[in-house]
PDB file of C-alpha atoms in Angstrom:
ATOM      1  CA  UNK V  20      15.542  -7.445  21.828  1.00 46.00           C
ATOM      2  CA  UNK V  21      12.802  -9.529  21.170  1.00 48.00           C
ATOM      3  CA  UNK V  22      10.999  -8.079  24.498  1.00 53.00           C
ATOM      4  CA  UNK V  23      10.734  -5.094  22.129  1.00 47.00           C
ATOM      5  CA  UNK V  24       9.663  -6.237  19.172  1.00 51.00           C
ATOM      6  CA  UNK V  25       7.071  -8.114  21.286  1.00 54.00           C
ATOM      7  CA  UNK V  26       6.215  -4.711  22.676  1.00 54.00           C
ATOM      8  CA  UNK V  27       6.598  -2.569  19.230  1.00 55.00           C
ATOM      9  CA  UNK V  28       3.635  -4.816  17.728  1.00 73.00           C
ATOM     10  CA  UNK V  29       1.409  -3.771  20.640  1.00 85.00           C
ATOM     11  CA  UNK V  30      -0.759  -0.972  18.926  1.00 87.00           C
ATOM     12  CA  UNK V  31      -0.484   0.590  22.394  1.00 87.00           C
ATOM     13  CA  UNK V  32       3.176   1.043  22.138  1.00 88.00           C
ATOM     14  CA  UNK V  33       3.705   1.034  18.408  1.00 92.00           C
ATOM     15  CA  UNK V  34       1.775   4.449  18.784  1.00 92.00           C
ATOM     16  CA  UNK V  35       4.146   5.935  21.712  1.00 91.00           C
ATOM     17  CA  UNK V  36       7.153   5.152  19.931  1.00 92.00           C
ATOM     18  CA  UNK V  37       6.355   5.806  16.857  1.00 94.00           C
ATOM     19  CA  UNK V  38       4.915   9.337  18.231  1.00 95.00           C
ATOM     20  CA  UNK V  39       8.766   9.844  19.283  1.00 95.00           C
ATOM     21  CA  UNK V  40      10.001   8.496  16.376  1.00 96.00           C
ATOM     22  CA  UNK V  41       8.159  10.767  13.888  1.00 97.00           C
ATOM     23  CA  UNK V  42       9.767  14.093  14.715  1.00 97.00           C
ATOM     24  CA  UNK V  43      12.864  12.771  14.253  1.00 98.00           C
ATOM     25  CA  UNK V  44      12.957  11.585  11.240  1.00 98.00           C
ATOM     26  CA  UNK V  45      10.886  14.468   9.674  1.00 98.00           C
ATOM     27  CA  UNK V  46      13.997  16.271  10.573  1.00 98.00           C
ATOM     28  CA  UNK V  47      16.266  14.384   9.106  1.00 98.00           C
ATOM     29  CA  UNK V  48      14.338  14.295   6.023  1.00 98.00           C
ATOM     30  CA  UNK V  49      14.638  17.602   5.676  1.00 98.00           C
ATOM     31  CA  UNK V  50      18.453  18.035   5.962  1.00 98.00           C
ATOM     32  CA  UNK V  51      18.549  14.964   3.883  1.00 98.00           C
ATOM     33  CA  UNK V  52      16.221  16.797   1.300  1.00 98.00           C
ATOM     34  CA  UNK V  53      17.656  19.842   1.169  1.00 98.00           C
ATOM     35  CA  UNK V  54      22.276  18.556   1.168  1.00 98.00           C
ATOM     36  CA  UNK V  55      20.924  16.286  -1.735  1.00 97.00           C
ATOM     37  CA  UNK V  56      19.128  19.099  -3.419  1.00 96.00           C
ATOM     38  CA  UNK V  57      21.845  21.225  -2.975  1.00 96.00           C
ATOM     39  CA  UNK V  58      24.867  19.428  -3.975  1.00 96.00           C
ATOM     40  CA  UNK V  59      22.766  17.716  -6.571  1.00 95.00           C
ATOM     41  CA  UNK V  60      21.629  20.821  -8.650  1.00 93.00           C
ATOM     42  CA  UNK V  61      24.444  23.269  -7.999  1.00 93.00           C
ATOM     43  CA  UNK V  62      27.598  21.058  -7.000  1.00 91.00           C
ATOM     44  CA  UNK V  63      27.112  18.147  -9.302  1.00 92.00           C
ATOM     45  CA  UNK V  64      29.090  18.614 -12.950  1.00 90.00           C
ATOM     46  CA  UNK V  65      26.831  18.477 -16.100  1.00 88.00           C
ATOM     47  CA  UNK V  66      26.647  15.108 -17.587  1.00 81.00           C
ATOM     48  CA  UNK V  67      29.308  15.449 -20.725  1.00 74.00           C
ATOM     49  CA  UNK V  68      26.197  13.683 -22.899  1.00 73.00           C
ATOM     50  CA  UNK V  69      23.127  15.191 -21.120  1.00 81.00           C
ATOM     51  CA  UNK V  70      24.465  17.998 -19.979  1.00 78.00           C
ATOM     52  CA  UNK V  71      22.088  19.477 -17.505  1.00 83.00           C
ATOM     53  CA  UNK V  72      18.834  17.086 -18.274  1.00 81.00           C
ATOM     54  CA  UNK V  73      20.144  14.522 -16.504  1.00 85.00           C
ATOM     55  CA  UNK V  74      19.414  16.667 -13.215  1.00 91.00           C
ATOM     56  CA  UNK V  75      16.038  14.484 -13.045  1.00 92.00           C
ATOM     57  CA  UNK V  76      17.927  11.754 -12.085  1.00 92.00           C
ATOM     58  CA  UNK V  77      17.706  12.809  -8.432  1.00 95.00           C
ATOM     59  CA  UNK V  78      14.146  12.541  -8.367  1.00 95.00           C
ATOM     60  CA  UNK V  79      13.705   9.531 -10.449  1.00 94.00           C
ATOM     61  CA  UNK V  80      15.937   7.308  -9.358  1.00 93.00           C
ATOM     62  CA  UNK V  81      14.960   7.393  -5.796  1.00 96.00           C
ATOM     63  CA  UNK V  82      11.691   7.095  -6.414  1.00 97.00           C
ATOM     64  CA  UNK V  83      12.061   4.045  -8.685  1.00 95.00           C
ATOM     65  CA  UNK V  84      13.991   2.318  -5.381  1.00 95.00           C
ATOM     66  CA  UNK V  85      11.359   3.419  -3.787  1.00 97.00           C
ATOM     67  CA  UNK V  86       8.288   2.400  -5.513  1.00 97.00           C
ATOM     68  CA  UNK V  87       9.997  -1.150  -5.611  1.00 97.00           C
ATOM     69  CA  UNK V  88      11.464  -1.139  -1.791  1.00 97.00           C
ATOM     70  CA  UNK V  89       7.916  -0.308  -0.488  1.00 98.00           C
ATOM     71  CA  UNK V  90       6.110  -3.376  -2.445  1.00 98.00           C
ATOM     72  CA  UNK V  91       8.586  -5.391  -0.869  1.00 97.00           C
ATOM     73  CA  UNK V  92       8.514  -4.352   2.394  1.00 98.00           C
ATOM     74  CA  UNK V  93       4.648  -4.584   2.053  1.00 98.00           C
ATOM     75  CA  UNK V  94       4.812  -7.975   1.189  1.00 97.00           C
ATOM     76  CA  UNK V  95       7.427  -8.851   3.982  1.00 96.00           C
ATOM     77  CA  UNK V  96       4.431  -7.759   5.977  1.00 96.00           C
ATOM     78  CA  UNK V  97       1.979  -9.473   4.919  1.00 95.00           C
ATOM     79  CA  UNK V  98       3.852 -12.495   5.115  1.00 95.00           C
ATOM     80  CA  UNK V  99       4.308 -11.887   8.893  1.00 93.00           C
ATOM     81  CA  UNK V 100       0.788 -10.548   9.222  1.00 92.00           C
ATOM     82  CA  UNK V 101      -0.464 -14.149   7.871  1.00 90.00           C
ATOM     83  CA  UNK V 102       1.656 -16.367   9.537  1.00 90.00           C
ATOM     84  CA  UNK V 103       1.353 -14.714  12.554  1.00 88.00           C
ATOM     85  CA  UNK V 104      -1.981 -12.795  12.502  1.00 87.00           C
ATOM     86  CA  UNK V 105      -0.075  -9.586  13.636  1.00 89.00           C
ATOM     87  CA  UNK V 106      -2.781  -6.790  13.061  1.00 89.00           C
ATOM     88  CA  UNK V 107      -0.164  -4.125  13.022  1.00 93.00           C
ATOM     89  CA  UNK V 108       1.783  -5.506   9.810  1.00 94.00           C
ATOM     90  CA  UNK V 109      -1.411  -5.351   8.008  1.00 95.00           C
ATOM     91  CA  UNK V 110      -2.294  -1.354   9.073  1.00 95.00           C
ATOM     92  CA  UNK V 111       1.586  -0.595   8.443  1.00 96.00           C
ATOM     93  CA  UNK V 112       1.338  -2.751   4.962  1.00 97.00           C
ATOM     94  CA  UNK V 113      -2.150  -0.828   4.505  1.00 96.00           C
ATOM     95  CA  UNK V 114      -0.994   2.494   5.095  1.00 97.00           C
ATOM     96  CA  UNK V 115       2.346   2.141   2.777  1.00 98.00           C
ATOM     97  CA  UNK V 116       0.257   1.505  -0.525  1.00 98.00           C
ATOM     98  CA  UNK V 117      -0.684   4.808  -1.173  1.00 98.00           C
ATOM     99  CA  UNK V 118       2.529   6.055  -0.498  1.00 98.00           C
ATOM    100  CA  UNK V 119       4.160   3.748  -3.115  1.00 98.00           C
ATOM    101  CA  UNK V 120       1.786   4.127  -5.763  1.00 98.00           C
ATOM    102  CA  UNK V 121       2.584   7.855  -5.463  1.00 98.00           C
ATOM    103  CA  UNK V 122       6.363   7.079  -5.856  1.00 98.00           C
ATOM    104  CA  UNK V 123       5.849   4.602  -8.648  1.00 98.00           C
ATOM    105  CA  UNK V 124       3.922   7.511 -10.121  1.00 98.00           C
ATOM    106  CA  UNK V 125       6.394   9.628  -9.291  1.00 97.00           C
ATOM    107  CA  UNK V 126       9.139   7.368 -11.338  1.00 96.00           C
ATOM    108  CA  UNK V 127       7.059   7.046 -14.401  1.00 95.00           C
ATOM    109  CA  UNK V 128       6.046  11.004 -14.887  1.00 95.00           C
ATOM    110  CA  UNK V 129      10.333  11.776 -14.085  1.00 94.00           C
ATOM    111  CA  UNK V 130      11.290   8.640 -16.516  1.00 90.00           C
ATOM    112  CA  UNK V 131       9.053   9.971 -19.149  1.00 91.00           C
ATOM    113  CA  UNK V 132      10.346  13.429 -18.727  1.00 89.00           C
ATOM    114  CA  UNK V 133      13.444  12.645 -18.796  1.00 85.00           C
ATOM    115  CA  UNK V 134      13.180  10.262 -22.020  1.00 80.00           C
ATOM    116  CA  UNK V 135      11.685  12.760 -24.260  1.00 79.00           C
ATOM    117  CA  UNK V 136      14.707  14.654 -24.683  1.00 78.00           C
ATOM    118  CA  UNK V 137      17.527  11.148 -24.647  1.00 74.00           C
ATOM    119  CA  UNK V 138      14.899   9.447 -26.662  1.00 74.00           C
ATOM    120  CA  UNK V 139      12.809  11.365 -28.183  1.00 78.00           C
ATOM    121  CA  UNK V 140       9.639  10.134 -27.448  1.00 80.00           C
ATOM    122  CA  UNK V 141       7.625  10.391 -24.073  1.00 77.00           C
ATOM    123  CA  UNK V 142       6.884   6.870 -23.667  1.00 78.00           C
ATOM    124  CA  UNK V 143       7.936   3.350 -25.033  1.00 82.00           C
ATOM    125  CA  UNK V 144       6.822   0.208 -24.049  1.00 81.00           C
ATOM    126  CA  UNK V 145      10.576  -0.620 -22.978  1.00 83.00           C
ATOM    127  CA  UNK V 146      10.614  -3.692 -20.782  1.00 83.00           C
ATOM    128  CA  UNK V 147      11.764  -1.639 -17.842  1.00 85.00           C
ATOM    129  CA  UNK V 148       9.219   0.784 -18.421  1.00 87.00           C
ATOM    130  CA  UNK V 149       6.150  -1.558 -18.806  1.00 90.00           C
ATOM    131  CA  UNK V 150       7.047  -3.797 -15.741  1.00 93.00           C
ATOM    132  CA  UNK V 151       7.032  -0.268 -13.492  1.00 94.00           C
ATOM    133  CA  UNK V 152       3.648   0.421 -15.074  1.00 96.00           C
ATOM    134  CA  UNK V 153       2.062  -3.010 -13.710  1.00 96.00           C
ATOM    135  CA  UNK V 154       4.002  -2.201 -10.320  1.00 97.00           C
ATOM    136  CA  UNK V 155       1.444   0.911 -10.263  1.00 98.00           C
ATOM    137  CA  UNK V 156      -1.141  -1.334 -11.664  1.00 98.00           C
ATOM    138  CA  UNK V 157      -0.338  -3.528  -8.512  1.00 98.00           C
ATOM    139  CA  UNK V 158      -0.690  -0.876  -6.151  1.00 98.00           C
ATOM    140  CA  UNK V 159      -3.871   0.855  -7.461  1.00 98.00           C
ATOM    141  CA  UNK V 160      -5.666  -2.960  -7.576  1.00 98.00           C
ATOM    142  CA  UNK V 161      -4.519  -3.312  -4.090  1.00 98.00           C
ATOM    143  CA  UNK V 162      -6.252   0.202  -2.959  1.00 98.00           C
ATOM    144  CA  UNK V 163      -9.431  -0.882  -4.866  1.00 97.00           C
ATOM    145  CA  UNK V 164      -9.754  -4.042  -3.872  1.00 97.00           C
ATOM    146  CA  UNK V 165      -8.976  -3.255  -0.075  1.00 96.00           C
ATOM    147  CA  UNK V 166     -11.279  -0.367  -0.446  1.00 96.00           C
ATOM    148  CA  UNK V 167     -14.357  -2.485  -1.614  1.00 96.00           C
ATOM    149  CA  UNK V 168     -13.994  -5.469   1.401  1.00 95.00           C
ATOM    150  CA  UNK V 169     -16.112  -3.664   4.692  1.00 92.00           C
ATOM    151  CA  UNK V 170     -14.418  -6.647   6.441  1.00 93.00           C
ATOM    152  CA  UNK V 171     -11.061  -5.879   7.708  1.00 89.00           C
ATOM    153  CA  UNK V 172     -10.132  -9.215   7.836  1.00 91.00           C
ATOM    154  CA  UNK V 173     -11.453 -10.623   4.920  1.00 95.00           C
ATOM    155  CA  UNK V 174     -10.053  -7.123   3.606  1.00 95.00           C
ATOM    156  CA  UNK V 175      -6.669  -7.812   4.821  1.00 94.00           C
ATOM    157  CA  UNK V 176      -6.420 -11.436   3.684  1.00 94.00           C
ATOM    158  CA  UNK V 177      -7.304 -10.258   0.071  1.00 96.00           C
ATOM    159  CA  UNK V 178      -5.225  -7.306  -0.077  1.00 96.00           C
ATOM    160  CA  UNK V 179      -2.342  -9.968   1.443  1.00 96.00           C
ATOM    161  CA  UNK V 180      -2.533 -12.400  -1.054  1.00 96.00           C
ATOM    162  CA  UNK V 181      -2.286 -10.081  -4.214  1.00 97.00           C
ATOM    163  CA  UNK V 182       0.827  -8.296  -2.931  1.00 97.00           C
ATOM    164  CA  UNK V 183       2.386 -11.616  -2.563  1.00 97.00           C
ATOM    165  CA  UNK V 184       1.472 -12.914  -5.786  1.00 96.00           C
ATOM    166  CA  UNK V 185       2.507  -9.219  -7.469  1.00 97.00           C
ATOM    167  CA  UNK V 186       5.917  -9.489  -5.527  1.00 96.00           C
ATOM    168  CA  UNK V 187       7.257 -11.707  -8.774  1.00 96.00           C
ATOM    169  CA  UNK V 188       7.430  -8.195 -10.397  1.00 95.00           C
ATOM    170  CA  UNK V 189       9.732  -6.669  -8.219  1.00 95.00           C
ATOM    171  CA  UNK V 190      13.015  -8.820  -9.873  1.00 94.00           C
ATOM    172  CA  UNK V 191      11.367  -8.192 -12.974  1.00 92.00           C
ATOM    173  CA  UNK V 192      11.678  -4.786 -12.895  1.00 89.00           C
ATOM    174  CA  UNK V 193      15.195  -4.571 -11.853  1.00 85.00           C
ATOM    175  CA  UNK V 194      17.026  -7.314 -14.023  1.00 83.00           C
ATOM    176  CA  UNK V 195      14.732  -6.165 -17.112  1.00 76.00           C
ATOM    177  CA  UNK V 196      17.602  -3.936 -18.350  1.00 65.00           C
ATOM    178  CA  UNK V 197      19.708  -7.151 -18.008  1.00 71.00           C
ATOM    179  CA  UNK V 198      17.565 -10.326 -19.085  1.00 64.00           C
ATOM    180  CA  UNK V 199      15.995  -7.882 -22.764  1.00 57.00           C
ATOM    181  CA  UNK V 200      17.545  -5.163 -24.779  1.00 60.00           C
ATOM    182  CA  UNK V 201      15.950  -2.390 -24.004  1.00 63.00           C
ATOM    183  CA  UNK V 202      16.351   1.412 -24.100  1.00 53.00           C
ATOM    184  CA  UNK V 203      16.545   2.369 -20.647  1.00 55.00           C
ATOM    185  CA  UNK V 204      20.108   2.221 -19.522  1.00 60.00           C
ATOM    186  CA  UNK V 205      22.056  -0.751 -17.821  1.00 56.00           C
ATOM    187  CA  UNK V 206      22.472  -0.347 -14.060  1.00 58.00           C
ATOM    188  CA  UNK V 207      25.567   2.204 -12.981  1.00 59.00           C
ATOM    189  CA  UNK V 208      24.585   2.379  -8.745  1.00 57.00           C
ATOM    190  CA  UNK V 209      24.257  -1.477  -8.113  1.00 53.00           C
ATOM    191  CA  UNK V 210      27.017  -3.247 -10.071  1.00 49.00           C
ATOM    192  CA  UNK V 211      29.074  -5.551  -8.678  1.00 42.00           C
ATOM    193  CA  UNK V 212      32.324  -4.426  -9.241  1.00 52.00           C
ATOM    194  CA  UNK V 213      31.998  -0.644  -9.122  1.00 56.00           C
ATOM    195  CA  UNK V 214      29.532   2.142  -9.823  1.00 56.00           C
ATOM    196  CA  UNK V 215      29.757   3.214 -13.301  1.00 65.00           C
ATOM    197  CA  UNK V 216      28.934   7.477 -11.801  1.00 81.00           C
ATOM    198  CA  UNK V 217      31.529   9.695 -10.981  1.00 81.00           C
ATOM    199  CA  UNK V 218      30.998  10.244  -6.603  1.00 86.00           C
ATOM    200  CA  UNK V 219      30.451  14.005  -7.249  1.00 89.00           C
ATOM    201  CA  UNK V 220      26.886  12.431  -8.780  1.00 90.00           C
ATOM    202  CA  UNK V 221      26.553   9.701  -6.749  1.00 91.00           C
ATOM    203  CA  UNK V 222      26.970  11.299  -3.498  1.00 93.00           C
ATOM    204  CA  UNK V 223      23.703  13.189  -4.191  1.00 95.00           C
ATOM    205  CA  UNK V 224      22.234  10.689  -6.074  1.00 94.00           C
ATOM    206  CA  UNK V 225      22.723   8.728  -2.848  1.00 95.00           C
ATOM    207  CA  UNK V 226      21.663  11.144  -0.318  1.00 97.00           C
ATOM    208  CA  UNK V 227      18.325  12.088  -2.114  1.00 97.00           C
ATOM    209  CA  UNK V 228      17.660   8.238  -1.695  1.00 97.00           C
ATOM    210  CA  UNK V 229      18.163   8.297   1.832  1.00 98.00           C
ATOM    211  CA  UNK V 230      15.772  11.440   2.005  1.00 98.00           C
ATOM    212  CA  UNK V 231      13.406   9.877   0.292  1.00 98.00           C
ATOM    213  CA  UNK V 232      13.529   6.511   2.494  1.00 97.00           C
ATOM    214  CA  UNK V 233      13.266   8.778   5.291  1.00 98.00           C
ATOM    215  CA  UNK V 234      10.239  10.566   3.984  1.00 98.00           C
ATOM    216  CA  UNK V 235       8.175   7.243   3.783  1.00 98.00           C
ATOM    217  CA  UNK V 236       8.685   6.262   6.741  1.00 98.00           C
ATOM    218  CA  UNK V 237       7.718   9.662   8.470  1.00 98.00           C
ATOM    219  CA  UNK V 238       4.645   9.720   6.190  1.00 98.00           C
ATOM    220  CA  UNK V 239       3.929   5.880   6.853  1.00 98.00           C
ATOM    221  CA  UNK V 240       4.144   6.306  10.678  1.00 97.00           C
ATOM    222  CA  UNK V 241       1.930   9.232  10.078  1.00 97.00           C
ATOM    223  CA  UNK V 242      -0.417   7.360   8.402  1.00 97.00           C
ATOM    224  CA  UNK V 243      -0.215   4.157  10.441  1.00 96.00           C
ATOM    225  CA  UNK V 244      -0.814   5.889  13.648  1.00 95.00           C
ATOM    226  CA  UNK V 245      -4.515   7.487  12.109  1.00 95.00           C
ATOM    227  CA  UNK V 246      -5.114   4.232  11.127  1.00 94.00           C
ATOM    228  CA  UNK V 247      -4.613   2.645  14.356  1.00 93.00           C
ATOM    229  CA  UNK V 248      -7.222   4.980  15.819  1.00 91.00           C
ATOM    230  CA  UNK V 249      -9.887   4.554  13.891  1.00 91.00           C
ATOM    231  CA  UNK V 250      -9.707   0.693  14.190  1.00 88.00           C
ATOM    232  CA  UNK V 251      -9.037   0.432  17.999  1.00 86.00           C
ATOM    233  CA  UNK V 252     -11.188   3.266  18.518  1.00 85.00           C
ATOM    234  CA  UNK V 253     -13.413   1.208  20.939  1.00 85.00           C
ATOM    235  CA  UNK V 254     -10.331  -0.559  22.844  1.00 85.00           C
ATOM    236  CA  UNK V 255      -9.284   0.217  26.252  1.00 84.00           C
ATOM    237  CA  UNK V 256      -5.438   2.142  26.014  1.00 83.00           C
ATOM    238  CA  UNK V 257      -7.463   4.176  23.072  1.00 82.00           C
ATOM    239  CA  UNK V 258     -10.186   5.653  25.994  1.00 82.00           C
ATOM    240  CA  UNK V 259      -7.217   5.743  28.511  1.00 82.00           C
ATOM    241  CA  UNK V 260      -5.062   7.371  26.046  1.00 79.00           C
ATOM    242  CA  UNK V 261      -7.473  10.465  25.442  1.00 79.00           C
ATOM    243  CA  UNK V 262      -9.717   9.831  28.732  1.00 66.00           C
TER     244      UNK V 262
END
């Protein structure tokens, strides 16, 4: 196991795989995309308060998870990439923040859409709300401030240390509808004794999450794998690679 994790944070085999991988899971995202679309707009029961407004939910909640799973995972990676000066933990950690500032996006345009009509208003400064809005914040300081270092290290070490210090927003974000009153609603997916959904909601709730998960990481292999080329461009499996 450890053999191939050794060999997965080669760039030169990181690219093979993930050139295998990549198909795959584009597939999958599709029939993941199109089941939850499917049982989520035409087999899913109106909400008996909503009715059919709370369709949105399939599209916001997933990206919510989202916009807050890829922060973390991008700090996970820096973490590794500073401890152990992996180079591939910083392109993968690179090449996920545009993807989650597009999902935390994502999340605030659906949340806002979907509060006009259960709040009546487009936008409060609601705890939950506010702490998602520095999340993007976050993400868009991280772009700009990667963006403006020509050093890739100096770049990476930069970009590394403001995820990590950002992280602290991540639990803020998700027990906000627990530690203030606020309008957003309490959670109904993640408590501990039960979900508070009925399954014929949660099941595409659920699978629209997974389609989304495997979205960013088609999308972040994708990305990754450019990436990788233009920095090794000079190295050795690069001119064997293409000759």
């Amino acid at each position: 196991m450890w053999t191939f994790f050794h060999k997965l944070a080669s760039p030169k085999h990181f690219y093979r795989i993930s050139g295998k991988l990549i198909p795959w899971l584009g597939t999958i995202t599709v029939l993941l995309f199109v089941t939850g679309l499917y049982f989520g707009l035409f087999k899913a029961p109106p909400d008996y308060q909503q009715g059919e407004s709370y369709r949105i939910m399939f599209v916001h909640v997933p990206a919510a998870w989202m916009s807050m799973f890829i922060y973390t995972f991008m700090a996970v990676l820096y973490a590794i990439h500073l401890i152990w000066n992996i180079k591939l933990a910083d392109v993968m950690a690179s090449s996920s923040a545009a993807i989650g500032a597009s999902f935390t996006f994502l999340a605030l345009l659906t949340g806002s859409l979907w509060g006009k009509p259960m709040w009546g208003t487009w936008w409060v400064w609601d705890a939950r709300l506010t702490s998602e809005l520095i999340l993007l914040f976050l993400y868009l300081g991280y772009i700009a401030l990667v963006s403006a270092i020509d050093d890739k290290r100096t770049a990476a070490r930069a970009g590394g240390l403001l995820i990590l210090v950002g992280v602290v927003n991540i639990p803020i974000i998700h027990y906000s509808v627990e530690w203030w009153n606020t309008l957003h609603q309490g959670p109904t997916v993640t408590k501990l004794d039960k979900p508070s959904i009925h399954p014929s909601m949660l099941l595409p709730l659920l699978l629209m999450a997974l389609a989304f998960q495997c979205y960013y990481f088609t999308l972040v292999l994708v990305r990754a794998r450019t990436e990788l080329l233009e920095r090794e461009r000079r190295s050795a499996w690069i001119k064997e690679l293409f000759g």
